[in-house]
PDB file of C-alpha atoms in Angstrom:
ATOM      1  CA  MET A   1     110.067  84.011  88.299  1.00 83.00           C
ATOM      2  CA  GLU A   2     106.612  85.580  88.235  1.00 87.00           C
ATOM      3  CA  ILE A   3     105.835  89.043  89.562  1.00 95.00           C
ATOM      4  CA  ASN A   4     102.292  89.863  90.685  1.00 95.00           C
ATOM      5  CA  LEU A   5     101.174  93.481  90.722  1.00 96.00           C
ATOM      6  CA  LYS A   6      97.948  95.291  91.540  1.00 96.00           C
ATOM      7  CA  PRO A   7      96.783  98.672  90.236  1.00 98.00           C
ATOM      8  CA  VAL A   8      97.412 101.525  92.690  1.00 98.00           C
ATOM      9  CA  ALA A   9      95.132 103.877  90.736  1.00 98.00           C
ATOM     10  CA  ARG A  10      93.054 104.258  87.562  1.00 98.00           C
ATOM     11  CA  VAL A  11      93.044 106.783  84.734  1.00 98.00           C
ATOM     12  CA  LYS A  12      89.857 108.704  83.984  1.00 97.00           C
ATOM     13  CA  ASN A  13      89.660 110.797  80.837  1.00 95.00           C
ATOM     14  CA  SER A  14      87.675 111.403  77.660  1.00 91.00           C
ATOM     15  CA  ARG A  15      89.558 108.968  75.425  1.00 90.00           C
ATOM     16  CA  THR A  16      87.879 105.570  75.368  1.00 89.00           C
ATOM     17  CA  THR A  17      89.653 103.954  72.426  1.00 85.00           C
ATOM     18  CA  SER A  18      93.300 103.563  71.552  1.00 82.00           C
ATOM     19  CA  LEU A  19      94.447 106.266  69.107  1.00 79.00           C
ATOM     20  CA  ASP A  20      97.982 107.121  68.044  1.00 77.00           C
ATOM     21  CA  ASP A  21      97.844 110.911  68.028  1.00 78.00           C
ATOM     22  CA  GLU A  22      96.478 114.181  69.433  1.00 83.00           C
ATOM     23  CA  TRP A  23      96.964 113.598  73.150  1.00 86.00           C
ATOM     24  CA  GLY A  24      97.769 117.263  73.782  1.00 84.00           C
ATOM     25  CA  ALA A  25      94.242 118.393  74.641  1.00 83.00           C
ATOM     26  CA  ILE A  26      93.523 115.561  77.062  1.00 91.00           C
ATOM     27  CA  ILE A  27      93.516 116.204  80.793  1.00 94.00           C
ATOM     28  CA  SER A  28      93.412 112.999  82.842  1.00 97.00           C
ATOM     29  CA  GLU A  29      92.324 112.362  86.385  1.00 98.00           C
ATOM     30  CA  ILE A  30      94.250 109.679  88.281  1.00 98.00           C
ATOM     31  CA  ILE A  31      92.174 108.208  91.123  1.00 98.00           C
ATOM     32  CA  LEU A  32      93.700 106.075  93.905  1.00 98.00           C
ATOM     33  CA  ALA A  33      92.587 102.449  94.231  1.00 98.00           C
ATOM     34  CA  GLU A  34      90.351 101.667  97.217  1.00 97.00           C
ATOM     35  CA  ASP A  35      93.097  99.976  99.255  1.00 96.00           C
ATOM     36  CA  ILE A  36      95.510 102.921  98.978  1.00 97.00           C
ATOM     37  CA  PRO A  37      95.087 105.577 101.710  1.00 97.00           C
ATOM     38  CA  ASP A  38      94.453 109.240 100.817  1.00 96.00           C
ATOM     39  CA  ASN A  39      97.761 110.389 102.281  1.00 97.00           C
ATOM     40  CA  ALA A  40      99.755 108.556  99.568  1.00 98.00           C
ATOM     41  CA  PHE A  41      99.443 111.882  97.668  1.00 98.00           C
ATOM     42  CA  GLN A  42     100.494 114.088 100.622  1.00 98.00           C
ATOM     43  CA  HIS A  43     102.493 117.157  99.416  1.00 98.00           C
ATOM     44  CA  ILE A  44     102.510 115.885  95.820  1.00 98.00           C
ATOM     45  CA  LEU A  45     101.928 119.463  94.592  1.00 98.00           C
ATOM     46  CA  ASP A  46     105.501 120.274  95.664  1.00 98.00           C
ATOM     47  CA  PHE A  47     106.428 118.661  92.332  1.00 98.00           C
ATOM     48  CA  SER A  48     105.598 119.923  88.851  1.00 97.00           C
ATOM     49  CA  GLN A  49     106.208 116.662  86.949  1.00 97.00           C
ATOM     50  CA  LEU A  50     105.447 113.014  87.627  1.00 98.00           C
ATOM     51  CA  GLU A  51     106.346 109.723  86.002  1.00 98.00           C
ATOM     52  CA  ILE A  52     103.287 107.510  85.548  1.00 98.00           C
ATOM     53  CA  ILE A  53     103.896 103.786  85.026  1.00 98.00           C
ATOM     54  CA  TYR A  54     100.793 102.047  83.739  1.00 98.00           C
ATOM     55  CA  TYR A  55      99.557  98.791  82.245  1.00 97.00           C
ATOM     56  CA  PHE A  56      98.252  98.497  78.680  1.00 94.00           C
ATOM     57  CA  ASP A  57      95.343  96.292  79.752  1.00 93.00           C
ATOM     58  CA  LYS A  58      93.649  96.401  76.342  1.00 90.00           C
ATOM     59  CA  VAL A  59      96.664  94.942  74.537  1.00 87.00           C
ATOM     60  CA  LYS A  60      96.369  91.230  73.755  1.00 81.00           C
ATOM     61  CA  GLU A  61      99.097  89.249  75.499  1.00 75.00           C
ATOM     62  CA  ASN A  62     101.790  87.540  73.461  1.00 72.00           C
ATOM     63  CA  LYS A  63     101.227  89.883  70.521  1.00 78.00           C
ATOM     64  CA  THR A  64     104.786  91.208  70.723  1.00 90.00           C
ATOM     65  CA  GLN A  65     106.801  91.407  67.530  1.00 93.00           C
ATOM     66  CA  TYR A  66     110.392  91.680  68.720  1.00 97.00           C
ATOM     67  CA  VAL A  67     111.420  93.523  65.562  1.00 97.00           C
ATOM     68  CA  ARG A  68     109.068  95.794  63.635  1.00 96.00           C
ATOM     69  CA  ARG A  69     108.814  99.114  61.843  1.00 97.00           C
ATOM     70  CA  PRO A  70     107.315 101.690  64.248  1.00 96.00           C
ATOM     71  CA  ARG A  71     103.570 102.041  63.481  1.00 93.00           C
ATOM     72  CA  GLY A  72     104.149  99.579  60.630  1.00 94.00           C
ATOM     73  CA  ASN A  73     105.341 102.548  58.544  1.00 96.00           C
ATOM     74  CA  PRO A  74     107.430 101.276  55.571  1.00 97.00           C
ATOM     75  CA  ASP A  75     109.476 104.505  55.669  1.00 96.00           C
ATOM     76  CA  TYR A  76     110.817 103.660  59.148  1.00 97.00           C
ATOM     77  CA  PRO A  77     113.561 101.077  59.846  1.00 97.00           C
ATOM     78  CA  GLU A  78     113.036  97.695  61.504  1.00 98.00           C
ATOM     79  CA  MET A  79     113.673  98.408  65.181  1.00 98.00           C
ATOM     80  CA  GLY A  80     113.927  96.031  68.123  1.00 98.00           C
ATOM     81  CA  ILE A  81     111.042  96.256  70.599  1.00 98.00           C
ATOM     82  CA  PHE A  82     113.387  97.833  73.193  1.00 98.00           C
ATOM     83  CA  ALA A  83     114.424 100.460  70.630  1.00 98.00           C
ATOM     84  CA  GLN A  84     110.841 101.749  70.237  1.00 98.00           C
ATOM     85  CA  ARG A  85     107.880 102.564  72.521  1.00 97.00           C
ATOM     86  CA  ASN A  86     105.181 100.530  70.729  1.00 94.00           C
ATOM     87  CA  LYS A  87     102.497  99.317  73.177  1.00 93.00           C
ATOM     88  CA  ASP A  88     102.507  95.685  71.954  1.00 94.00           C
ATOM     89  CA  ARG A  89     105.515  94.767  74.094  1.00 95.00           C
ATOM     90  CA  PRO A  90     106.508  92.208  76.718  1.00 95.00           C
ATOM     91  CA  ASN A  91     104.844  93.058  80.066  1.00 96.00           C
ATOM     92  CA  GLN A  92     102.658  95.726  78.360  1.00 96.00           C
ATOM     93  CA  ILE A  93     104.022  98.559  80.495  1.00 97.00           C
ATOM     94  CA  GLY A  94     103.497 102.193  79.514  1.00 97.00           C
ATOM     95  CA  LEU A  95     105.386 105.163  80.910  1.00 98.00           C
ATOM     96  CA  SER A  96     104.641 108.878  80.596  1.00 97.00           C
ATOM     97  CA  THR A  97     106.250 111.949  82.090  1.00 96.00           C
ATOM     98  CA  VAL A  98     103.285 114.186  82.890  1.00 96.00           C
ATOM     99  CA  GLU A  99     102.604 117.662  84.210  1.00 96.00           C
ATOM    100  CA  LEU A 100     100.759 117.791  87.514  1.00 97.00           C
ATOM    101  CA  ILE A 101      97.926 120.326  87.417  1.00 97.00           C
ATOM    102  CA  TRP A 102      95.898 119.766  90.564  1.00 98.00           C
ATOM    103  CA  HIS A 103      95.426 117.536  93.620  1.00 98.00           C
ATOM    104  CA  ARG A 104      92.160 117.024  95.492  1.00 98.00           C
ATOM    105  CA  GLY A 105      91.964 114.231  98.086  1.00 96.00           C
ATOM    106  CA  ARG A 106      92.259 110.882  96.286  1.00 98.00           C
ATOM    107  CA  SER A 107      92.704 112.369  92.800  1.00 98.00           C
ATOM    108  CA  ILE A 108      95.283 114.265  90.815  1.00 98.00           C
ATOM    109  CA  GLY A 109      94.863 115.978  87.445  1.00 98.00           C
ATOM    110  CA  VAL A 110      97.614 115.662  84.834  1.00 97.00           C
ATOM    111  CA  SER A 111      98.371 116.540  81.212  1.00 95.00           C
ATOM    112  CA  MET A 112     100.664 114.712  78.754  1.00 94.00           C
ATOM    113  CA  LEU A 113      99.415 111.276  79.844  1.00 95.00           C
ATOM    114  CA  ASP A 114      98.928 109.067  76.769  1.00 92.00           C
ATOM    115  CA  ALA A 115      96.769 106.401  78.427  1.00 94.00           C
ATOM    116  CA  ILE A 116      93.074 105.811  77.740  1.00 94.00           C
ATOM    117  CA  ASP A 117      90.133 105.894  80.152  1.00 96.00           C
ATOM    118  CA  GLY A 118      90.197 103.061  82.708  1.00 97.00           C
ATOM    119  CA  THR A 119      93.911 102.276  82.355  1.00 97.00           C
ATOM    120  CA  PRO A 120      95.374 100.671  85.519  1.00 98.00           C
ATOM    121  CA  VAL A 121      98.270 102.645  87.034  1.00 98.00           C
ATOM    122  CA  LEU A 122     101.143 100.645  88.576  1.00 98.00           C
ATOM    123  CA  ASP A 123     103.205 103.459  90.101  1.00 98.00           C
ATOM    124  CA  ILE A 124     103.523 107.238  90.368  1.00 98.00           C
ATOM    125  CA  LYS A 125     106.904 108.879  90.996  1.00 98.00           C
ATOM    126  CA  PRO A 126     107.865 112.543  91.258  1.00 98.00           C
ATOM    127  CA  VAL A 127     110.490 113.796  88.788  1.00 97.00           C
ATOM    128  CA  TYR A 128     113.735 114.829  90.514  1.00 96.00           C
ATOM    129  CA  LYS A 129     115.899 117.237  88.498  1.00 93.00           C
ATOM    130  CA  GLU A 130     119.030 115.311  89.495  1.00 91.00           C
ATOM    131  CA  PHE A 131     117.883 112.232  87.548  1.00 90.00           C
ATOM    132  CA  ARG A 132     117.404 114.101  84.277  1.00 87.00           C
ATOM    133  CA  PRO A 133     120.078 113.418  81.634  1.00 81.00           C
ATOM    134  CA  SER A 134     122.560 116.262  81.488  1.00 78.00           C
ATOM    135  CA  VAL A 135     123.719 115.455  77.967  1.00 83.00           C
ATOM    136  CA  GLU A 136     121.912 116.088  74.693  1.00 89.00           C
ATOM    137  CA  ILE A 137     119.415 113.365  73.735  1.00 93.00           C
ATOM    138  CA  ARG A 138     120.309 111.580  70.484  1.00 95.00           C
ATOM    139  CA  GLN A 139     117.583 109.771  68.553  1.00 97.00           C
ATOM    140  CA  PRO A 140     116.974 108.581  64.967  1.00 97.00           C
ATOM    141  CA  VAL A 141     115.215 110.908  62.502  1.00 96.00           C
ATOM    142  CA  TRP A 142     112.014 108.843  62.262  1.00 97.00           C
ATOM    143  CA  VAL A 143     111.090 109.716  65.870  1.00 97.00           C
ATOM    144  CA  ALA A 144     110.396 113.387  65.086  1.00 95.00           C
ATOM    145  CA  ASP A 145     108.243 112.310  62.125  1.00 94.00           C
ATOM    146  CA  LEU A 146     106.287 109.767  64.216  1.00 95.00           C
ATOM    147  CA  MET A 147     105.725 112.334  66.983  1.00 94.00           C
ATOM    148  CA  LYS A 148     104.663 115.283  64.835  1.00 92.00           C
ATOM    149  CA  LYS A 149     100.919 115.029  65.640  1.00 90.00           C
ATOM    150  CA  TYR A 150     101.250 113.286  69.001  1.00 88.00           C
ATOM    151  CA  PHE A 151     100.533 116.204  71.305  1.00 87.00           C
TER     152      PHE A 151
ATOM    153  CA  MET B   1      92.663  92.611  89.174  1.00 83.00           C
ATOM    154  CA  GLU B   2      96.061  90.938  89.269  1.00 86.00           C
ATOM    155  CA  ILE B   3      98.791  91.587  86.730  1.00 95.00           C
ATOM    156  CA  ASN B   4     101.449  88.941  86.138  1.00 95.00           C
ATOM    157  CA  LEU B   5     104.801  89.985  84.737  1.00 96.00           C
ATOM    158  CA  LYS B   6     108.056  88.222  83.894  1.00 96.00           C
ATOM    159  CA  PRO B   7     111.556  89.720  83.769  1.00 98.00           C
ATOM    160  CA  VAL B   8     112.701  90.568  80.230  1.00 98.00           C
ATOM    161  CA  ALA B   9     116.316  90.995  81.365  1.00 98.00           C
ATOM    162  CA  ARG B  10     118.623  91.101  84.397  1.00 98.00           C
ATOM    163  CA  VAL B  11     121.066  93.676  85.741  1.00 98.00           C
ATOM    164  CA  LYS B  12     124.717  92.670  86.217  1.00 97.00           C
ATOM    165  CA  ASN B  13     127.040  95.032  88.055  1.00 95.00           C
ATOM    166  CA  SER B  14     129.461  95.318  90.977  1.00 91.00           C
ATOM    167  CA  ARG B  15     126.937  96.422  93.621  1.00 90.00           C
ATOM    168  CA  THR B  16     125.563  93.433  95.529  1.00 89.00           C
ATOM    169  CA  THR B  17     123.851  95.191  98.442  1.00 85.00           C
ATOM    170  CA  SER B  18     121.367  98.044  98.588  1.00 82.00           C
ATOM    171  CA  LEU B  19     123.109 101.378  99.256  1.00 79.00           C
ATOM    172  CA  ASP B  20     121.647 104.864  99.049  1.00 77.00           C
ATOM    173  CA  ASP B  21     124.507 106.763  97.424  1.00 78.00           C
ATOM    174  CA  GLU B  22     127.467 106.837  95.029  1.00 83.00           C
ATOM    175  CA  TRP B  23     125.940 105.239  91.963  1.00 86.00           C
ATOM    176  CA  GLY B  24     127.955 107.446  89.599  1.00 85.00           C
ATOM    177  CA  ALA B  25     130.893 105.085  89.105  1.00 83.00           C
ATOM    178  CA  ILE B  26     128.783 102.012  88.400  1.00 91.00           C
ATOM    179  CA  ILE B  27     128.446 100.672  84.865  1.00 94.00           C
ATOM    180  CA  SER B  28     125.753  98.029  84.548  1.00 97.00           C
ATOM    181  CA  GLU B  29     125.250  95.320  81.979  1.00 98.00           C
ATOM    182  CA  ILE B  30     121.642  94.473  81.100  1.00 98.00           C
ATOM    183  CA  ILE B  31     121.316  90.939  79.733  1.00 98.00           C
ATOM    184  CA  LEU B  32     118.176  89.707  77.939  1.00 98.00           C
ATOM    185  CA  ALA B  33     116.187  86.860  79.516  1.00 98.00           C
ATOM    186  CA  GLU B  34     116.444  83.503  77.727  1.00 97.00           C
ATOM    187  CA  ASP B  35     112.993  83.705  76.145  1.00 96.00           C
ATOM    188  CA  ILE B  36     113.608  87.125  74.554  1.00 97.00           C
ATOM    189  CA  PRO B  37     115.230  86.994  71.084  1.00 97.00           C
ATOM    190  CA  ASP B  38     118.514  88.824  70.364  1.00 96.00           C
ATOM    191  CA  ASN B  39     116.891  91.181  67.881  1.00 97.00           C
ATOM    192  CA  ALA B  40     114.836  92.889  70.632  1.00 98.00           C
ATOM    193  CA  PHE B  41     117.865  95.233  70.867  1.00 98.00           C
ATOM    194  CA  GLN B  42     118.143  95.836  67.098  1.00 98.00           C
ATOM    195  CA  HIS B  43     119.350  99.411  66.345  1.00 98.00           C
ATOM    196  CA  ILE B  44     119.166 100.373  70.031  1.00 98.00           C
ATOM    197  CA  LEU B  45     122.404 102.360  69.640  1.00 98.00           C
ATOM    198  CA  ASP B  46     120.439 104.895  67.577  1.00 98.00           C
ATOM    199  CA  PHE B  47     119.380 106.227  71.002  1.00 98.00           C
ATOM    200  CA  SER B  48     121.586 107.825  73.649  1.00 97.00           C
ATOM    201  CA  GLN B  49     119.212 107.424  76.631  1.00 97.00           C
ATOM    202  CA  LEU B  50     116.898 104.660  77.807  1.00 98.00           C
ATOM    203  CA  GLU B  51     114.263 104.316  80.499  1.00 98.00           C
ATOM    204  CA  ILE B  52     114.753 101.141  82.527  1.00 98.00           C
ATOM    205  CA  ILE B  53     111.767  99.873  84.510  1.00 98.00           C
ATOM    206  CA  TYR B  54     112.813  97.276  87.064  1.00 98.00           C
ATOM    207  CA  TYR B  55     111.556  95.345  90.082  1.00 97.00           C
ATOM    208  CA  PHE B  56     112.941  95.843  93.603  1.00 94.00           C
ATOM    209  CA  ASP B  57     113.010  92.079  94.263  1.00 93.00           C
ATOM    210  CA  LYS B  58     114.927  92.439  97.548  1.00 90.00           C
ATOM    211  CA  VAL B  59     112.268  94.667  99.132  1.00 87.00           C
ATOM    212  CA  LYS B  60     109.928  92.852 101.506  1.00 81.00           C
ATOM    213  CA  GLU B  61     106.329  93.043 100.307  1.00 76.00           C
ATOM    214  CA  ASN B  62     103.783  95.034 102.255  1.00 72.00           C
ATOM    215  CA  LYS B  63     106.478  97.152 103.880  1.00 78.00           C
ATOM    216  CA  THR B  64     105.058 100.330 102.375  1.00 90.00           C
ATOM    217  CA  GLN B  65     104.574 103.324 104.633  1.00 93.00           C
ATOM    218  CA  TYR B  66     102.167 105.544 102.712  1.00 97.00           C
ATOM    219  CA  VAL B  67     103.508 108.667 104.410  1.00 97.00           C
ATOM    220  CA  ARG B  68     107.114 108.978 105.573  1.00 96.00           C
ATOM    221  CA  ARG B  69     110.072 111.335 105.705  1.00 97.00           C
ATOM    222  CA  PRO B  70     112.419 110.506 102.786  1.00 96.00           C
ATOM    223  CA  ARG B  71     115.270 108.305 104.098  1.00 93.00           C
ATOM    224  CA  GLY B  72     113.716 108.712 107.558  1.00 94.00           C
ATOM    225  CA  ASN B  73     115.549 112.055 107.812  1.00 96.00           C
ATOM    226  CA  PRO B  74     113.889 114.239 110.505  1.00 97.00           C
ATOM    227  CA  ASP B  75     114.890 117.362 108.533  1.00 96.00           C
ATOM    228  CA  TYR B  76     112.664 116.367 105.614  1.00 97.00           C
ATOM    229  CA  PRO B  77     108.849 116.699 105.570  1.00 97.00           C
ATOM    230  CA  GLU B  78     106.378 113.820 105.739  1.00 98.00           C
ATOM    231  CA  MET B  79     105.693 113.026 102.096  1.00 98.00           C
ATOM    232  CA  GLY B  80     103.160 110.652 100.548  1.00 98.00           C
ATOM    233  CA  ILE B  81     104.683 107.580  98.901  1.00 98.00           C
ATOM    234  CA  PHE B  82     103.755 108.953  95.437  1.00 98.00           C
ATOM    235  CA  ALA B  83     105.539 112.227  96.282  1.00 98.00           C
ATOM    236  CA  GLN B  84     108.899 110.462  96.812  1.00 98.00           C
ATOM    237  CA  ARG B  85     110.928 107.715  95.092  1.00 97.00           C
ATOM    238  CA  ASN B  86     111.587 105.475  98.140  1.00 94.00           C
ATOM    239  CA  LYS B  87     111.935 101.801  97.113  1.00 93.00           C
ATOM    240  CA  ASP B  88     109.540 100.457  99.788  1.00 94.00           C
ATOM    241  CA  ARG B  89     106.472 101.214  97.703  1.00 95.00           C
ATOM    242  CA  PRO B  90     103.398  99.433  96.347  1.00 95.00           C
ATOM    243  CA  ASN B  91     104.387  97.185  93.406  1.00 96.00           C
ATOM    244  CA  GLN B  92     108.114  97.734  94.160  1.00 96.00           C
ATOM    245  CA  ILE B  93     108.838  99.248  90.753  1.00 97.00           C
ATOM    246  CA  GLY B  94     112.035 101.198  90.101  1.00 97.00           C
ATOM    247  CA  LEU B  95     112.659 103.503  87.155  1.00 98.00           C
ATOM    248  CA  SER B  96     115.920 105.045  85.939  1.00 97.00           C
ATOM    249  CA  THR B  97     116.782 107.156  82.929  1.00 96.00           C
ATOM    250  CA  VAL B  98     120.181 105.794  81.864  1.00 96.00           C
ATOM    251  CA  GLU B  99     122.868 106.534  79.320  1.00 96.00           C
ATOM    252  CA  LEU B 100     123.458 103.796  76.783  1.00 97.00           C
ATOM    253  CA  ILE B 101     127.169 103.086  76.340  1.00 97.00           C
ATOM    254  CA  TRP B 102     127.422  99.907  74.295  1.00 98.00           C
ATOM    255  CA  HIS B 103     125.456  97.051  72.718  1.00 98.00           C
ATOM    256  CA  ARG B 104     126.803  93.571  72.025  1.00 98.00           C
ATOM    257  CA  GLY B 105     124.350  90.816  71.050  1.00 96.00           C
ATOM    258  CA  ARG B 106     122.098  90.102  74.033  1.00 98.00           C
ATOM    259  CA  SER B 107     123.636  92.746  76.306  1.00 98.00           C
ATOM    260  CA  ILE B 108     123.765  96.494  76.649  1.00 98.00           C
ATOM    261  CA  GLY B 109     126.000  98.586  78.899  1.00 98.00           C
ATOM    262  CA  VAL B 110     124.535 101.588  80.731  1.00 97.00           C
ATOM    263  CA  SER B 111     125.450 104.197  83.335  1.00 95.00           C
ATOM    264  CA  MET B 112     123.154 106.020  85.799  1.00 94.00           C
ATOM    265  CA  LEU B 113     121.225 102.826  86.642  1.00 95.00           C
ATOM    266  CA  ASP B 114     120.597 102.683  90.403  1.00 92.00           C
ATOM    267  CA  ALA B 115     119.725  98.981  90.602  1.00 94.00           C
ATOM    268  CA  ILE B 116     121.844  96.294  92.251  1.00 94.00           C
ATOM    269  CA  ASP B 117     123.308  93.118  90.747  1.00 96.00           C
ATOM    270  CA  GLY B 118     120.658  90.563  89.777  1.00 97.00           C
ATOM    271  CA  THR B 119     117.735  93.019  89.632  1.00 97.00           C
ATOM    272  CA  PRO B 120     114.945  91.831  87.289  1.00 98.00           C
ATOM    273  CA  VAL B 121     114.163  94.295  84.475  1.00 98.00           C
ATOM    274  CA  LEU B 122     110.503  94.658  83.411  1.00 98.00           C
ATOM    275  CA  ASP B 123     110.881  96.939  80.396  1.00 98.00           C
ATOM    276  CA  ILE B 124     113.360  99.028  78.420  1.00 98.00           C
ATOM    277  CA  LYS B 125     112.226 102.063  76.419  1.00 98.00           C
ATOM    278  CA  PRO B 126     114.203 104.563  74.364  1.00 98.00           C
ATOM    279  CA  VAL B 127     113.935 108.216  75.388  1.00 97.00           C
ATOM    280  CA  TYR B 128     112.220 110.348  72.726  1.00 96.00           C
ATOM    281  CA  LYS B 129     112.984 114.074  72.950  1.00 93.00           C
ATOM    282  CA  GLU B 130     109.339 114.914  72.283  1.00 91.00           C
ATOM    283  CA  PHE B 131     108.257 113.337  75.591  1.00 90.00           C
ATOM    284  CA  ARG B 132     110.612 115.438  77.715  1.00 87.00           C
ATOM    285  CA  PRO B 133     108.946 118.192  79.751  1.00 81.00           C
ATOM    286  CA  SER B 134     109.414 121.540  78.062  1.00 78.00           C
ATOM    287  CA  VAL B 135     108.851 123.532  81.239  1.00 83.00           C
ATOM    288  CA  GLU B 136     111.201 123.994  84.189  1.00 89.00           C
ATOM    289  CA  ILE B 137     111.028 121.201  86.789  1.00 93.00           C
ATOM    290  CA  ARG B 138     109.833 122.362  90.199  1.00 95.00           C
ATOM    291  CA  GLN B 139     110.690 120.294  93.296  1.00 97.00           C
ATOM    292  CA  PRO B 140     110.989 120.848  97.058  1.00 97.00           C
ATOM    293  CA  VAL B 141     114.365 121.868  98.527  1.00 96.00           C
ATOM    294  CA  TRP B 142     115.003 118.556 100.340  1.00 97.00           C
ATOM    295  CA  VAL B 143     115.457 116.744  97.022  1.00 97.00           C
ATOM    296  CA  ALA B 144     118.756 118.489  96.213  1.00 95.00           C
ATOM    297  CA  ASP B 145     119.999 117.679  99.725  1.00 94.00           C
ATOM    298  CA  LEU B 146     118.984 114.013  99.460  1.00 95.00           C
ATOM    299  CA  MET B 147     120.635 113.699  96.031  1.00 94.00           C
ATOM    300  CA  LYS B 148     123.938 115.412  96.807  1.00 92.00           C
ATOM    301  CA  LYS B 149     126.006 112.187  97.004  1.00 90.00           C
ATOM    302  CA  TYR B 150     123.807 110.034  94.787  1.00 88.00           C
ATOM    303  CA  PHE B 151     125.910 109.978  91.633  1.00 87.00           C
TER     304      PHE B 151
END
């Protein structure tokens, strides 16, 4: 089974190369693809948060290591690819929960998006409170260390 | 630009037709595709929540209405497709934040997944606390009404 997708939008921001950290200052514009009508964003400002699903188009295909230490850091354990968010993964899909700042016509402005300039966007969904986990999130200790300079 | 993806796993559960509500009782098994090695799930139980990105393979392509009232309900406003989570959408991608219950070899068990039996899974990511929005989620009033029998 093969699934064929097309970008619905593109990311525009000031980050042109892939870097691990310091995404906090970056505001991104997400611009609709030509074949998507303007009204696809109608009333989007009713929501404060969005989920952005995007495609790591700069990642070389078939580079996936199914088990690896996150960021290659010898202090972290060997985790399966589905137990980490490393970008070298099957299907090369990225996902960020972002804050919506503005909407003007065919563009929205967001923060907290960790995708570089030109990244193809596959989908945009509003965050519904009812889908948020109600229980405490449990995660291994290395995550806090890995994330300490991320935003 | 065309993007070609392959399922990394499949959903197995008791729901064989698309229904809007009452997902709360459903426990799903997610089984790795044949070409994905077992160790892709290594240490996944270190995490309590996962994000499951899947493909609405039963949705007819090109059925997208770019503006519509959620569930066709005349009481709800006309929202752009990126301001609602309706499954008839460009690229037919679904996304659920699920609770991880168990892991055995090539399978995991999860709750809160609103995908039917046989659904192809495109990616699985662990939830990191640091990516959760720190501010209150704002959403329009119709969302709570739409979601009242969902789980």
